[in-house]
Amino acid sequence: MSLNIARSIAFSGLSATSVQISVTSSNISNADTTGYTTKTANQSSSVTNGVGTGVTVTGVTSTVDKLLLKSLISATSELGSADKTNTYLTSLEKLYGSTSSTDGSSTGTSLANSIATLESALSSLASTPSSASLQSNVISALDDVASQLRETSNGIQKLRGDADQDISSSIDDVNADLEQIADLNAAIKQTAAAGQSTADLEDQRNTALQDVASKMNISYFTASNGDLQIYTTSGQALVDSTAHTISYTAAANVTASTTYTAGSSSSGFSAITVNGVDITSQISGGDIGALVTLRDKTLPDAQSQLDQLAQQLASAMNSVSNSASAVPAPTSLTGMTSVSSTALSATGTVRIAATDQSGNLVSYGDLDLSSYSTVGDLVTAINGISGLSASVDSDGHLSITATGSGNGVAVNEMTSSVGSSGEGFSEYFGLNDLVTGTSASDIAVNSKILSGTNELQLATLDSSSSLTVGDSVLSSGSATVVNAFYDALTESRTFSSTGGLAATTGSLADYASAVVSDVASKSSQASTNYTAKETAQSTYANSLSSQSGVNLDEESAKLSTLQNKYSAASALIQAINSMYSSLLSAVQST
């Protein structure tokens, strides 16, 4: 071997080892960098005219198992979905309060506990119905239930609003990732054309890909030109030759009536679109998929259960209050129910009376409802009763007023049956409702009763066949109405299937417990699912890290070996230089 060849081999070894040391040092320093994979400086022999002349570094590469990466991408999408679902359902469960008991006594703060407190207040009032403080306790307990229903409903809608805002934020993140991937596609092609390593750029691209997958489920592949192309599950391009921006506008305000309807331009929630195409239904995984499901299905289901509880509570309380009267009777009764049609379908008899402050009769009339075909006919008949005036406002609310100073209006529904449901006269028009509102979002105790303007309805207008002016026809202090309130609250009722809960029968407290238990069960399932998805994703991530991540022990050992090789190559060069010097000296001396 000539000295020139020996020197070429030594210098090539020194150069190659220097590159390998640099790559290994970079591996060690980036061991904790997210998405970084182990790089290898690939080396091959140099041969000239059949004679080995050293080594050369052909490129710096990393090896990533494509199937393992695809599994990790899928698991990351599932984990993103499970994480959001778990977070939101945990928050939802907290809205419903806690349930606990000590020595058999309920001490929780759930809706079921609040209804049980109302039951207890009514039970206490039944023993002393004339007690102002016990009446106040009942009103306060009922107000607590109504307030809790409203607050829970508001909390559900706030969570829906939060989910909508999170969808918008996640889409912004996805758009940033898509732009980055498109830019990296261009950079990788340019770098490869220059004969340089693209391994670090590919790591960055894979990291951005995983971030997209955590936000939404996708499909992807690497094209023949090296571009990473990304699509929705139905084939809508997100990145091909360029990035396609996803468009979305979060709702300014979210209520129970705010919904998303595919293909509707007037939908409360906007569609998620790419190039004008609605892809909302194509997103079922990742953060966004979970948020859409929470916003449009899970949380509305919870709201529908809550609404049914509120409606049944109002119906139970109002069925009793409309058959009763306060003492003194209020100066006017205005219906809470809007009568949409002037036609009147009614049978039976209703008694309407004007009474003084002590509950004594001023005047009255018994109306045969089958005699009136329209609400207008009914109003005319009521106006025909001395001391009473009736009207219907522009919104269809019936109002009856006592015309005498200090007098009030009382109603006994008698045998009246109005409308398709056969409700009593007062209940049909909502004249003496204790509870107002049509859903959990607006349920409330009648403001006049809550403020003390009107008294709690605990008396019944005398139903004797004939009454005499001056007779006492309203007697307060009877437990009859109180017991009726208690029975209405505790009796078995039928609850229809809604929000994932099957149709059932039971008391209001029973249904409230079922609602709370349903939310708790869903929250528990979400937590279990999150743990399982986290384990699966972690397993794939660890497997990929074992296959392509940095092993510090191996890299440190490799670095030590390379340093020895570098030292050996340097020593060889020094020996060759010495040989050259000796040869020159020998030639010069001859």
Coordinates of C-alpha atoms in Angstrom, one line a residue:
M1 CA 0.0 0.0 0.0
S2 CA 1.4 3.4 -1.0
L3 CA 1.6 6.2 1.6
N4 CA -0.8 8.3 -0.4
I5 CA -3.5 5.6 -0.2
A6 CA -2.8 5.1 3.5
R7 CA -3.1 8.8 4.1
S8 CA -6.4 8.9 2.1
I9 CA -7.8 6.1 4.2
A10 CA -6.7 7.8 7.4
F11 CA -8.2 11.2 6.4
S12 CA -11.4 9.7 5.2
G13 CA -11.7 7.8 8.5
L14 CA -11.1 10.9 10.4
S15 CA -13.7 12.8 8.4
A16 CA -16.3 10.1 8.7
T17 CA -15.7 9.6 12.4
S18 CA -16.0 13.4 12.9
V19 CA -19.5 13.4 11.3
Q20 CA -20.5 10.3 13.3
I21 CA -19.4 12.0 16.5
S22 CA -21.4 15.1 15.6
V23 CA -24.5 13.0 14.9
T24 CA -24.1 11.0 18.1
S25 CA -23.6 14.1 20.2
S26 CA -26.7 15.6 18.6
N27 CA -28.6 12.4 19.5
I28 CA -27.5 12.7 23.1
S29 CA -28.4 16.4 23.4
N30 CA -31.8 15.8 21.9
A31 CA -32.7 12.8 23.9
D32 CA -35.6 14.7 25.6
T33 CA -36.8 16.6 22.5
T34 CA -40.3 15.6 21.7
G35 CA -40.5 13.7 18.4
Y36 CA -36.8 13.4 17.9
T37 CA -35.6 10.1 16.5
T38 CA -32.1 8.6 16.6
K39 CA -30.0 9.7 13.7
T40 CA -27.3 7.4 12.1
A41 CA -24.5 8.6 9.8
N42 CA -24.4 5.9 7.2
Q43 CA -20.9 4.9 6.1
S44 CA -19.7 3.1 3.0
S45 CA -16.3 2.1 1.5
S46 CA -14.6 4.1 -1.2
V47 CA -13.0 2.1 -4.0
T48 CA -10.7 3.4 -6.7
N49 CA -9.6 1.1 -9.5
G50 CA -10.4 -1.9 -7.4
V51 CA -8.4 -0.6 -4.4
G52 CA -10.0 0.5 -1.2
T53 CA -9.2 4.2 -0.6
G54 CA -11.1 4.8 2.6
V55 CA -14.7 5.4 3.8
T56 CA -17.3 8.1 3.1
V57 CA -20.6 9.2 4.9
T58 CA -23.4 8.6 2.4
G59 CA -26.1 10.4 4.5
V60 CA -27.7 10.9 7.9
T61 CA -30.9 9.0 8.3
S62 CA -33.4 7.9 10.9
T63 CA -35.5 4.7 10.9
V64 CA -39.1 5.0 11.9
D65 CA -41.5 2.0 11.8
K66 CA -44.3 3.3 9.6
L67 CA -46.9 0.8 10.9
L68 CA -46.0 1.6 14.5
L69 CA -46.3 5.3 13.7
K70 CA -49.7 4.8 12.1
S71 CA -50.9 2.9 15.2
L72 CA -49.6 5.8 17.4
I73 CA -51.4 8.4 15.3
S74 CA -54.7 6.5 15.7
A75 CA -54.2 6.0 19.4
T76 CA -53.3 9.7 19.8
S77 CA -56.6 10.6 18.1
E78 CA -58.6 8.3 20.4
L79 CA -56.8 9.7 23.5
G80 CA -57.6 13.3 22.5
S81 CA -61.2 12.4 22.3
A82 CA -61.2 10.5 25.6
D83 CA -59.4 13.3 27.3
K84 CA -61.9 16.0 26.4
T85 CA -64.9 13.7 27.1
N86 CA -63.5 12.9 30.6
T87 CA -62.7 16.5 31.4
Y88 CA -66.2 17.8 30.4
L89 CA -68.1 15.0 32.0
T90 CA -66.2 15.5 35.3
S91 CA -67.3 19.2 35.2
L92 CA -70.9 18.2 34.3
E93 CA -71.0 15.8 37.3
K94 CA -69.9 18.6 39.6
L95 CA -72.9 20.7 38.5
Y96 CA -75.3 18.2 40.0
G97 CA -74.0 18.4 43.5
S98 CA -72.9 15.6 45.9
T99 CA -74.9 12.8 47.5
S100 CA -74.1 11.6 50.9
S101 CA -75.9 10.4 54.1
T102 CA -75.1 10.3 57.8
D103 CA -77.1 8.0 60.1
G104 CA -79.7 7.7 57.4
S105 CA -80.1 11.4 57.1
S106 CA -79.5 13.0 53.7
T107 CA -76.8 15.6 53.8
G108 CA -75.8 15.9 50.2
T109 CA -76.3 18.9 47.8
S110 CA -77.7 17.1 44.8
L111 CA -81.1 17.8 43.3
A112 CA -82.5 14.7 44.9
N113 CA -81.4 16.0 48.3
S114 CA -82.9 19.4 47.6
I115 CA -86.3 17.8 46.7
A116 CA -86.1 15.7 49.9
T117 CA -85.6 19.0 51.9
L118 CA -88.8 20.3 50.2
E119 CA -90.6 17.2 51.2
S120 CA -89.5 17.6 54.8
A121 CA -90.6 21.2 54.8
L122 CA -94.1 20.3 53.6
S123 CA -94.3 17.5 56.1
S124 CA -93.5 19.9 58.9
L125 CA -96.0 22.4 57.6
A126 CA -98.7 19.8 57.6
S127 CA -98.6 19.6 61.4
T128 CA -99.0 23.4 61.8
P129 CA -100.3 24.8 58.4
S130 CA -101.0 28.3 59.9
S131 CA -97.4 28.8 60.8
A132 CA -95.9 31.7 58.8
S133 CA -92.4 30.6 59.4
L134 CA -93.1 27.0 58.3
Q135 CA -94.8 28.4 55.2
S136 CA -91.8 30.5 54.5
N137 CA -89.6 27.4 54.9
V138 CA -91.6 25.6 52.2
I139 CA -91.3 28.6 49.8
S140 CA -87.6 28.8 50.5
A141 CA -87.1 25.1 49.9
L142 CA -89.1 25.2 46.7
D143 CA -87.0 28.3 45.6
D144 CA -83.8 26.3 46.3
V145 CA -84.9 23.5 44.1
A146 CA -85.9 25.9 41.3
S147 CA -82.7 27.8 41.7
Q148 CA -80.6 24.7 41.6
L149 CA -82.4 23.6 38.4
R150 CA -81.7 26.9 36.8
E151 CA -78.1 27.0 37.9
T152 CA -77.5 23.5 36.7
S153 CA -79.1 24.3 33.3
N154 CA -77.0 27.4 33.0
G155 CA -73.9 25.4 33.8
I156 CA -74.8 22.9 31.1
Q157 CA -75.2 25.7 28.5
K158 CA -71.9 27.2 29.7
L159 CA -70.2 23.9 29.1
R160 CA -71.7 23.8 25.6
G161 CA -70.4 27.3 25.0
D162 CA -67.0 26.3 26.3
A163 CA -67.0 23.3 24.0
D164 CA -67.8 25.5 21.1
Q165 CA -65.0 27.9 21.9
D166 CA -62.6 24.9 22.3
I167 CA -63.6 23.7 18.9
S168 CA -62.6 27.0 17.4
S169 CA -59.3 27.0 19.3
S170 CA -58.5 23.5 18.3
I171 CA -59.2 24.3 14.7
D172 CA -56.8 27.2 14.9
D173 CA -54.2 24.8 16.2
V174 CA -54.9 22.3 13.4
N175 CA -54.6 25.0 10.7
A176 CA -51.2 26.1 12.1
D177 CA -50.1 22.4 12.0
L178 CA -51.3 22.0 8.4
E179 CA -49.4 25.1 7.3
Q180 CA -46.3 23.8 9.1
I181 CA -46.6 20.4 7.4
A182 CA -47.0 22.0 4.0
D183 CA -44.0 24.2 4.6
L184 CA -42.0 21.1 5.8
N185 CA -43.0 19.2 2.7
A186 CA -41.4 21.9 0.6
A187 CA -38.3 22.1 2.8
I188 CA -37.8 18.4 2.7
K189 CA -37.9 18.2 -1.1
Q190 CA -35.5 21.2 -1.4
T191 CA -33.1 19.7 1.2
A192 CA -33.2 16.3 -0.5
A193 CA -32.5 17.8 -3.9
A194 CA -29.4 19.5 -2.4
G195 CA -28.2 16.0 -1.2
Q196 CA -28.6 16.9 2.5
S197 CA -30.2 14.9 5.3
T198 CA -34.0 15.5 5.8
A199 CA -34.2 13.4 8.9
D200 CA -34.7 16.3 11.3
L201 CA -37.3 17.9 9.1
E202 CA -39.2 14.6 8.9
D203 CA -39.2 14.4 12.7
Q204 CA -40.8 17.9 12.9
R205 CA -43.4 16.8 10.3
N206 CA -44.3 13.7 12.2
T207 CA -44.6 15.7 15.4
A208 CA -47.0 18.1 13.6
L209 CA -48.9 15.1 12.2
Q210 CA -49.4 13.7 15.7
D211 CA -50.7 17.1 16.9
V212 CA -53.2 17.2 14.1
A213 CA -54.3 13.6 15.0
S214 CA -54.8 14.6 18.7
K215 CA -57.3 17.2 17.5
M216 CA -59.2 15.2 14.8
N217 CA -59.2 11.8 13.2
I218 CA -57.4 11.8 9.8
S219 CA -56.0 9.6 7.1
Y220 CA -52.6 10.2 5.6
F221 CA -49.9 8.8 3.3
T222 CA -46.5 9.9 1.9
A223 CA -46.7 10.6 -1.8
S224 CA -44.0 9.5 -4.3
N225 CA -42.5 13.0 -4.4
G226 CA -42.0 12.8 -0.6
D227 CA -45.0 15.0 0.3
L228 CA -47.0 14.0 3.4
Q229 CA -50.7 14.3 2.3
I230 CA -53.5 14.4 4.9
Y231 CA -57.2 13.9 4.4
T232 CA -60.4 13.7 6.4
T233 CA -61.8 10.1 6.8
S234 CA -64.1 10.8 3.9
G235 CA -61.3 12.0 1.6
Q236 CA -61.5 15.8 1.9
A237 CA -57.9 17.1 1.4
L238 CA -56.3 19.0 4.3
V239 CA -52.8 18.9 2.9
D240 CA -51.9 17.9 -0.6
S241 CA -49.8 20.2 -2.7
T242 CA -50.7 22.9 -0.2
A243 CA -52.5 23.3 3.1
H244 CA -56.3 23.8 3.0
T245 CA -57.6 26.0 5.9
I246 CA -60.4 24.7 8.0
S247 CA -63.1 27.4 8.6
Y248 CA -65.2 27.8 11.7
T249 CA -66.9 30.6 13.6
A250 CA -67.8 30.1 17.3
A251 CA -71.3 31.1 18.4
A252 CA -71.6 34.4 20.2
N253 CA -74.1 33.1 22.7
V254 CA -75.2 29.6 23.5
T255 CA -78.6 28.6 25.0
A256 CA -80.6 25.4 25.1
S257 CA -82.1 26.3 21.7
T258 CA -78.7 26.7 20.0
T259 CA -78.1 23.7 17.8
Y260 CA -76.1 22.6 14.8
T261 CA -78.1 21.4 11.8
A262 CA -76.2 20.1 8.7
G263 CA -76.9 22.1 5.6
S264 CA -78.7 24.8 7.5
S265 CA -77.4 28.4 7.0
S266 CA -79.5 29.5 10.0
S267 CA -78.2 26.9 12.4
G268 CA -77.2 28.2 15.8
F269 CA -73.7 26.6 15.5
S270 CA -71.8 27.0 12.2
A271 CA -70.5 24.1 10.2
I272 CA -66.8 23.1 10.1
T273 CA -65.8 23.6 6.5
V274 CA -62.9 23.1 4.1
N275 CA -63.1 24.8 0.8
G276 CA -66.8 25.3 1.4
V277 CA -67.5 21.7 2.2
D278 CA -69.1 20.8 5.5
I279 CA -66.8 18.2 7.2
T280 CA -68.5 18.4 10.7
S281 CA -69.9 14.9 10.4
Q282 CA -66.5 13.5 9.2
I283 CA -64.8 14.5 12.5
S284 CA -65.5 11.8 15.1
G285 CA -62.2 11.6 16.9
G286 CA -59.6 13.7 18.6
D287 CA -60.4 16.9 20.6
I288 CA -62.7 18.3 18.0
G289 CA -64.7 15.1 17.5
A290 CA -65.3 14.8 21.2
L291 CA -66.2 18.4 21.6
V292 CA -68.8 18.3 18.8
T293 CA -70.4 15.2 20.4
L294 CA -70.4 16.9 23.9
R295 CA -71.9 20.1 22.5
D296 CA -74.5 18.5 20.3
K297 CA -75.4 15.2 22.0
T298 CA -74.1 14.5 25.5
L299 CA -74.8 17.9 27.1
P300 CA -78.2 18.4 25.3
D301 CA -79.2 14.9 26.6
A302 CA -78.4 16.1 30.2
Q303 CA -80.4 19.3 29.5
S304 CA -83.4 17.3 28.3
Q305 CA -83.4 15.1 31.5
L306 CA -83.2 18.3 33.6
D307 CA -86.0 19.9 31.6
Q308 CA -88.3 16.9 32.2
L309 CA -87.6 17.1 36.0
A310 CA -88.4 20.8 36.0
Q311 CA -91.6 20.4 34.0
Q312 CA -92.8 17.5 36.2
L313 CA -92.1 19.5 39.3
A314 CA -94.0 22.5 38.0
S315 CA -96.9 20.3 36.9
A316 CA -97.0 18.6 40.4
M317 CA -97.0 21.9 42.3
N318 CA -99.3 23.8 39.9
S319 CA -101.9 21.0 39.8
V320 CA -102.4 21.6 43.5
S321 CA -102.0 25.4 43.7
N322 CA -104.5 25.9 40.9
S323 CA -107.1 24.0 42.9
A324 CA -106.5 26.2 45.9
S325 CA -106.3 29.9 46.9
A326 CA -104.4 32.2 49.2
V327 CA -106.0 34.0 52.1
P328 CA -106.5 36.8 51.5
A329 CA -107.1 36.1 47.8
P330 CA -105.0 38.1 45.3
T331 CA -106.7 41.1 43.8
S332 CA -106.2 39.6 40.3
L333 CA -105.2 36.3 38.7
T334 CA -103.3 36.4 35.4
G335 CA -102.7 33.2 33.5
M336 CA -99.2 32.1 32.8
T337 CA -100.3 29.9 29.9
S338 CA -100.8 31.6 26.5
V339 CA -104.0 30.5 24.8
S340 CA -103.0 30.2 21.1
S341 CA -106.6 29.6 19.8
T342 CA -109.8 31.5 20.6
A343 CA -111.7 28.2 20.4
L344 CA -112.6 26.7 23.8
S345 CA -113.0 23.0 24.3
A346 CA -114.3 22.6 27.9
T347 CA -116.9 20.8 30.0
G348 CA -118.0 20.8 33.7
T349 CA -118.5 23.6 36.1
V350 CA -116.0 26.1 37.6
R351 CA -116.7 28.5 40.5
I352 CA -115.2 32.0 40.5
A353 CA -115.7 34.3 43.4
A354 CA -114.7 37.7 44.8
T355 CA -113.8 37.6 48.5
D356 CA -112.8 40.2 51.0
Q357 CA -109.5 40.3 53.0
S358 CA -110.9 37.9 55.6
G359 CA -112.0 35.3 53.0
N360 CA -115.7 36.2 53.2
L361 CA -117.8 36.0 50.1
V362 CA -118.5 39.2 48.1
S363 CA -119.9 37.6 45.0
Y364 CA -119.5 34.4 42.9
G365 CA -120.7 32.6 39.8
D366 CA -120.8 28.9 38.7
L367 CA -120.0 28.7 35.0
D368 CA -121.1 25.7 32.9
L369 CA -118.1 25.6 30.6
S370 CA -119.8 23.5 27.9
S371 CA -121.9 26.6 27.2
Y372 CA -119.0 28.5 25.8
S373 CA -117.4 27.8 22.4
T374 CA -114.7 30.5 22.5
V375 CA -112.5 32.2 25.1
G376 CA -114.3 35.4 24.2
D377 CA -117.6 33.8 25.3
L378 CA -115.9 32.8 28.5
V379 CA -114.6 36.3 29.2
T380 CA -118.1 37.7 28.6
A381 CA -119.5 35.2 31.1
I382 CA -117.0 36.1 33.8
N383 CA -117.6 39.8 33.2
G384 CA -121.2 39.0 34.0
I385 CA -120.3 38.0 37.5
S386 CA -120.8 41.0 39.9
G387 CA -117.5 42.3 41.3
L388 CA -115.3 40.6 38.7
S389 CA -113.7 41.7 35.4
A390 CA -112.0 39.5 32.8
S391 CA -109.9 40.1 29.7
V392 CA -107.4 38.4 27.4
D393 CA -104.2 40.3 26.5
S394 CA -102.4 40.3 23.2
D395 CA -100.3 37.3 24.2
G396 CA -103.4 35.2 25.0
H397 CA -103.2 35.3 28.8
L398 CA -106.5 35.3 30.6
S399 CA -106.8 37.8 33.5
I400 CA -109.5 38.0 36.1
T401 CA -109.6 41.0 38.5
A402 CA -111.8 41.8 41.6
T403 CA -113.2 45.3 40.9
G404 CA -114.1 46.1 44.6
S405 CA -111.4 47.8 46.7
G406 CA -109.5 45.3 48.8
N407 CA -111.2 42.3 47.3
G408 CA -109.6 39.3 45.8
V409 CA -110.3 36.5 43.3
A410 CA -110.6 32.9 44.2
V411 CA -111.3 29.9 42.0
N412 CA -112.6 26.4 42.7
E413 CA -112.1 24.2 39.6
M414 CA -115.0 22.0 40.6
T415 CA -115.7 19.5 37.8
S416 CA -114.1 21.6 35.0
S417 CA -112.2 19.9 32.3
V418 CA -110.5 22.0 29.7
G419 CA -108.4 21.2 26.6
S420 CA -107.2 17.9 25.3
S421 CA -105.5 17.0 28.5
G422 CA -108.6 17.6 30.6
E423 CA -107.0 20.0 33.0
G424 CA -109.0 22.0 35.5
F425 CA -110.0 25.5 34.6
S426 CA -107.4 27.4 36.6
E427 CA -104.6 25.0 35.8
Y428 CA -105.4 25.1 32.0
F429 CA -105.0 28.9 32.0
G430 CA -102.2 28.9 34.6
L431 CA -104.2 31.4 36.8
N432 CA -102.8 30.3 40.1
D433 CA -99.4 28.8 39.3
L434 CA -97.1 28.4 42.2
V435 CA -94.2 27.6 39.8
T436 CA -93.5 29.4 36.6
G437 CA -91.4 28.5 33.6
T438 CA -91.4 25.8 30.9
S439 CA -87.9 24.3 31.4
A440 CA -85.0 24.0 33.8
S441 CA -83.6 27.2 32.4
D442 CA -86.5 29.4 33.5
I443 CA -88.3 27.5 36.3
A444 CA -89.0 29.8 39.3
V445 CA -91.3 30.3 42.2
N446 CA -94.1 32.7 41.3
S447 CA -92.5 36.1 41.9
K448 CA -95.5 37.5 43.8
I449 CA -95.4 34.6 46.3
L450 CA -91.6 34.7 46.6
S451 CA -91.7 38.4 47.3
G452 CA -94.6 38.0 49.8
T453 CA -97.1 40.1 47.7
N454 CA -99.3 37.0 47.6
E455 CA -99.6 34.3 50.2
L456 CA -99.0 30.6 49.6
Q457 CA -102.1 28.9 48.3
L458 CA -103.3 26.8 51.3
A459 CA -107.1 27.3 51.3
T460 CA -109.9 26.0 49.1
L461 CA -112.9 28.0 47.9
D462 CA -116.0 26.6 49.5
S463 CA -117.7 24.2 47.0
S464 CA -121.2 24.1 48.7
S465 CA -124.1 24.0 46.3
S466 CA -125.1 27.5 47.2
L467 CA -123.3 30.3 49.0
T468 CA -124.5 33.4 50.8
V469 CA -122.7 36.8 50.6
G470 CA -120.8 37.4 53.8
D471 CA -120.2 33.7 54.4
S472 CA -116.6 32.6 55.2
V473 CA -115.6 30.7 52.0
L474 CA -111.8 30.7 52.3
S475 CA -110.4 29.2 55.5
S476 CA -106.7 29.2 56.1
G477 CA -104.8 26.8 58.3
S478 CA -106.1 23.5 56.9
A479 CA -103.6 20.7 56.3
T480 CA -105.7 19.4 53.3
V481 CA -103.8 21.5 50.7
V482 CA -100.4 21.0 52.3
N483 CA -101.0 17.2 52.2
A484 CA -102.0 17.5 48.6
F485 CA -98.7 19.3 47.8
Y486 CA -96.8 16.6 49.7
D487 CA -98.6 13.8 47.9
A488 CA -98.1 15.4 44.5
L489 CA -94.4 15.7 45.3
T490 CA -93.9 12.1 46.5
E491 CA -96.4 10.2 44.4
S492 CA -95.3 7.9 41.6
R493 CA -95.3 9.7 38.3
T494 CA -94.4 8.6 34.7
F495 CA -91.2 10.0 33.2
S496 CA -90.7 9.5 29.5
S497 CA -87.5 8.2 27.9
T498 CA -85.1 11.1 27.3
G499 CA -81.4 11.9 27.2
G500 CA -80.4 8.2 27.3
L501 CA -82.6 7.4 30.4
A502 CA -85.3 4.9 29.8
A503 CA -88.9 5.6 30.6
T504 CA -89.6 5.1 34.3
T505 CA -92.0 5.7 37.1
G506 CA -91.3 7.1 40.6
S507 CA -91.3 10.2 42.6
L508 CA -89.7 13.4 41.6
A509 CA -86.8 12.7 44.1
D510 CA -86.5 9.2 42.5
Y511 CA -86.1 10.7 39.0
A512 CA -83.7 13.3 40.3
S513 CA -81.6 10.5 41.8
A514 CA -81.7 8.7 38.4
V515 CA -80.6 11.8 36.6
V516 CA -77.7 12.4 39.0
S517 CA -76.7 8.7 38.8
D518 CA -76.8 8.7 35.0
V519 CA -74.4 11.6 34.9
A520 CA -72.2 10.0 37.5
S521 CA -72.2 6.8 35.5
K522 CA -71.2 8.5 32.3
S523 CA -68.5 10.4 34.1
S524 CA -67.1 7.2 35.5
Q525 CA -67.2 5.5 32.1
A526 CA -65.4 8.4 30.6
S527 CA -62.7 8.2 33.3
T528 CA -62.2 4.5 32.7
N529 CA -62.1 5.0 28.9
Y530 CA -59.5 7.8 29.3
T531 CA -57.3 5.6 31.4
A532 CA -57.5 2.8 28.8
K533 CA -56.8 5.1 25.9
E534 CA -53.9 6.7 27.8
T535 CA -52.4 3.3 28.4
A536 CA -52.8 2.3 24.8
Q537 CA -51.3 5.5 23.5
S538 CA -48.4 5.3 26.0
T539 CA -47.7 1.8 24.9
Y540 CA -47.4 2.7 21.2
A541 CA -45.4 5.8 22.1
N542 CA -42.9 3.7 24.2
S543 CA -42.7 1.1 21.5
L544 CA -41.9 3.8 18.9
S545 CA -39.4 5.4 21.2
S546 CA -37.7 2.0 21.8
Q547 CA -37.5 1.5 18.1
S548 CA -36.4 4.9 16.9
G549 CA -35.9 7.0 20.0
V550 CA -32.6 7.9 21.7
N551 CA -31.0 5.3 24.0
L552 CA -28.6 7.3 26.1
D553 CA -26.6 4.3 27.2
E554 CA -26.1 3.1 23.6
E555 CA -25.3 6.5 22.3
S556 CA -22.8 7.2 25.1
A557 CA -21.0 3.9 24.4
K558 CA -21.0 4.7 20.7
L559 CA -19.6 8.1 21.4
S560 CA -16.7 6.6 23.4
T561 CA -16.0 4.1 20.6
L562 CA -16.0 6.9 18.0
Q563 CA -13.7 9.0 20.0
N564 CA -11.3 6.1 20.1
K565 CA -11.6 5.6 16.4
Y566 CA -10.9 9.3 15.9
S567 CA -7.8 9.1 18.1
A568 CA -6.7 6.1 16.1
A569 CA -7.2 7.9 12.8
S570 CA -5.3 10.9 14.1
A571 CA -2.4 8.6 15.3
L572 CA -2.3 6.9 11.9
I573 CA -2.1 10.3 10.2
Q574 CA 0.8 11.3 12.5
A575 CA 2.6 8.0 11.7
I576 CA 2.2 8.6 8.0
N577 CA 3.4 12.1 8.4
S578 CA 6.5 10.7 10.2
M579 CA 7.1 8.2 7.4
Y580 CA 6.8 11.0 4.9
S581 CA 9.4 13.1 6.8
S582 CA 11.8 10.1 7.1
L583 CA 11.4 9.4 3.4
L584 CA 12.1 13.0 2.5
S585 CA 15.1 13.1 4.8
A586 CA 16.5 9.9 3.2
V587 CA 16.0 11.3 -0.3
Q588 CA 17.7 14.6 0.6
S589 CA 20.7 12.8 2.1
T590 CA 21.5 10.9 -1.1

